[in-house]
Amino acid sequence: MVDWNERFRTAGIYLGVSAIAHLAWETLQLPLYTIWTSAARWEIAFAVVHCTLGDALIALASLTLALIIAGTKDWPVTRFNSVLLLTVATGVAYTVFSEWLNIVVRSNWSYSKLMPVVPTTNTGLSPLLQWVVIPILALLVARRFAASNRSK
């Protein structure tokens, strides 16, 4: 059986890797939003920090929900793929909702002409990919690190 320390360590590594990766992704995708050309540098910096903190909270909530639904006493050794898929699905679902809410309803931000948009949801491809790639990467790194500590 996996002890609580390993589960918390794995989740902590996931959140740390996730936060760093989201910071990089948010920074790199800036030209895909109109803020890149319409805002002052301090506003852009604030948006990156704000969005990265929001991403970290979404990552935490997505993993927590996935663990509640599919986690076991032996996670991450067992049911890893189920937790991973639920974490990704939750992040993607929230992203589709958030992009719609902030672009269509609230007009908080908008895409530049450079942003590819998924026709069925009118959601930017970059934020969708962000919530597929980063949770997978972060959970795989966390599992590998936890497994290497377990073998010591």
Short mmCIF file of C-alpha atoms in Angstrom, two decimals:
data_model
loop_
_atom_site.label_atom_id
_atom_site.label_comp_id
_atom_site.label_asym_id
_atom_site.label_seq_id
_atom_site.Cartn_x
_atom_site.Cartn_y
_atom_site.Cartn_z
CA MET A 1 0.00 0.00 0.00
CA VAL A 2 1.17 3.53 -0.81
CA ASP A 3 1.50 5.78 2.22
CA TRP A 4 0.01 9.27 2.53
CA ASN A 5 3.42 10.91 2.16
CA GLU A 6 3.90 9.39 -1.27
CA ARG A 7 0.44 10.44 -2.41
CA PHE A 8 0.97 14.00 -1.19
CA ARG A 9 4.48 14.09 -2.68
CA THR A 10 3.14 12.91 -6.05
CA ALA A 11 0.35 15.50 -5.98
CA GLY A 12 2.81 18.20 -4.91
CA ILE A 13 5.20 17.37 -7.73
CA TYR A 14 2.27 17.39 -10.15
CA LEU A 15 1.24 20.85 -8.96
CA GLY A 16 4.78 22.21 -9.08
CA VAL A 17 5.49 20.91 -12.58
CA SER A 18 2.04 22.01 -13.68
CA ALA A 19 2.49 25.57 -12.38
CA ILE A 20 5.88 25.97 -14.09
CA ALA A 21 4.55 24.54 -17.36
CA HIS A 22 1.43 26.73 -17.24
CA LEU A 23 3.58 29.82 -16.66
CA ALA A 24 5.64 28.96 -19.74
CA TRP A 25 2.54 28.15 -21.82
CA GLU A 26 0.72 31.34 -20.78
CA THR A 27 3.77 33.39 -21.73
CA LEU A 28 4.30 31.66 -25.07
CA GLN A 29 0.66 31.91 -26.15
CA LEU A 30 0.38 35.67 -25.51
CA PRO A 31 0.56 36.58 -29.23
CA LEU A 32 -2.59 34.49 -29.73
CA TYR A 33 -4.58 37.01 -27.65
CA THR A 34 -5.24 40.68 -28.44
CA ILE A 35 -3.73 41.74 -25.11
CA TRP A 36 -0.32 41.16 -26.74
CA THR A 37 -0.76 44.23 -28.94
CA SER A 38 -3.32 46.27 -27.01
CA ALA A 39 -2.06 46.38 -23.42
CA ALA A 40 0.80 47.90 -21.46
CA ARG A 41 3.64 45.62 -20.36
CA TRP A 42 2.52 45.68 -16.72
CA GLU A 43 -0.99 44.60 -17.78
CA ILE A 44 0.47 41.74 -19.80
CA ALA A 45 2.66 40.69 -16.85
CA PHE A 46 -0.33 40.86 -14.50
CA ALA A 47 -2.41 38.76 -16.92
CA VAL A 48 0.29 36.08 -17.11
CA VAL A 49 0.58 35.88 -13.31
CA HIS A 50 -3.21 35.96 -12.86
CA CYS A 51 -3.79 33.26 -15.47
CA THR A 52 -0.98 31.07 -14.13
CA LEU A 53 -2.39 31.23 -10.60
CA GLY A 54 -5.81 30.37 -12.01
CA ASP A 55 -4.28 27.46 -13.92
CA ALA A 56 -2.69 26.17 -10.71
CA LEU A 57 -6.07 26.27 -8.97
CA ILE A 58 -7.73 24.49 -11.89
CA ALA A 59 -4.94 21.88 -11.85
CA LEU A 60 -5.46 21.32 -8.11
CA ALA A 61 -9.24 21.09 -8.44
CA SER A 62 -9.01 18.77 -11.46
CA LEU A 63 -6.63 16.38 -9.73
CA THR A 64 -8.64 16.46 -6.50
CA LEU A 65 -11.88 15.66 -8.29
CA ALA A 66 -10.19 12.87 -10.27
CA LEU A 67 -8.74 11.38 -7.08
CA ILE A 68 -12.14 11.52 -5.35
CA ILE A 69 -13.79 9.74 -8.28
CA ALA A 70 -11.10 7.26 -9.33
CA GLY A 71 -8.28 7.33 -6.80
CA THR A 72 -7.42 4.37 -4.60
CA LYS A 73 -5.34 3.78 -1.49
CA ASP A 74 -2.53 2.71 -3.82
CA TRP A 75 -2.59 5.70 -6.15
CA PRO A 76 -0.36 6.53 -8.05
CA VAL A 77 0.64 2.86 -8.34
CA THR A 78 -2.90 1.76 -9.26
CA ARG A 79 -5.62 3.60 -11.20
CA PHE A 80 -3.06 6.10 -12.50
CA ASN A 81 -4.51 6.21 -16.02
CA SER A 82 -8.07 6.70 -14.76
CA VAL A 83 -6.98 9.62 -12.59
CA LEU A 84 -4.96 11.07 -15.48
CA LEU A 85 -7.89 10.87 -17.91
CA LEU A 86 -10.31 12.44 -15.43
CA THR A 87 -7.82 15.19 -14.61
CA VAL A 88 -7.43 16.03 -18.30
CA ALA A 89 -11.19 15.82 -18.97
CA THR A 90 -11.96 18.15 -16.07
CA GLY A 91 -9.32 20.67 -17.18
CA VAL A 92 -10.55 20.61 -20.78
CA ALA A 93 -14.20 20.95 -19.75
CA TYR A 94 -13.40 23.90 -17.51
CA THR A 95 -11.34 25.51 -20.27
CA VAL A 96 -14.18 25.31 -22.79
CA PHE A 97 -16.54 26.87 -20.24
CA SER A 98 -14.06 29.55 -19.13
CA GLU A 99 -13.09 30.59 -22.65
CA TRP A 100 -16.79 30.90 -23.61
CA LEU A 101 -17.61 32.82 -20.41
CA ASN A 102 -14.69 35.25 -20.73
CA ILE A 103 -14.81 35.76 -24.50
CA VAL A 104 -18.51 35.62 -25.34
CA VAL A 105 -20.34 36.56 -22.16
CA ARG A 106 -18.00 38.89 -20.25
CA SER A 107 -15.71 40.04 -23.10
CA ASN A 108 -12.74 39.94 -20.69
CA TRP A 109 -10.35 38.92 -23.44
CA SER A 110 -10.33 38.05 -27.12
CA TYR A 111 -8.29 35.99 -29.54
CA SER A 112 -5.97 37.56 -32.07
CA LYS A 113 -6.15 36.49 -35.70
CA LEU A 114 -3.28 34.09 -34.97
CA MET A 115 -5.34 31.85 -32.64
CA PRO A 116 -6.63 28.70 -34.32
CA VAL A 117 -10.19 28.05 -33.13
CA VAL A 118 -11.91 24.66 -32.78
CA PRO A 119 -15.13 25.04 -34.79
CA THR A 120 -17.42 22.92 -32.60
CA THR A 121 -16.71 24.90 -29.42
CA ASN A 122 -15.25 28.17 -30.78
CA THR A 123 -12.50 27.63 -28.22
CA GLY A 124 -8.91 28.49 -28.98
CA LEU A 125 -6.76 25.49 -29.87
CA SER A 126 -3.88 26.65 -27.68
CA PRO A 127 -5.80 26.68 -24.37
CA LEU A 128 -7.36 23.31 -25.22
CA LEU A 129 -3.95 21.79 -25.95
CA GLN A 130 -2.62 23.38 -22.77
CA TRP A 131 -5.11 21.35 -20.72
CA VAL A 132 -4.27 18.13 -22.53
CA VAL A 133 -0.48 18.39 -22.68
CA ILE A 134 0.37 19.89 -19.29
CA PRO A 135 -1.65 17.60 -16.99
CA ILE A 136 -0.33 14.52 -18.82
CA LEU A 137 3.25 15.75 -18.66
CA ALA A 138 2.99 16.82 -15.02
CA LEU A 139 1.37 13.58 -13.85
CA LEU A 140 3.90 11.44 -15.73
CA VAL A 141 6.79 13.39 -14.19
CA ALA A 142 5.20 13.11 -10.74
CA ARG A 143 4.66 9.36 -11.08
CA ARG A 144 8.21 8.80 -12.27
CA PHE A 145 9.65 10.82 -9.40
CA ALA A 146 7.47 9.02 -6.85
CA ALA A 147 8.46 5.64 -8.30
CA SER A 148 12.15 6.49 -8.15
CA ASN A 149 11.78 7.48 -4.47
CA ARG A 150 9.86 4.27 -3.75
CA SER A 151 12.67 2.12 -5.14
CA LYS A 152 15.29 3.75 -2.89
#
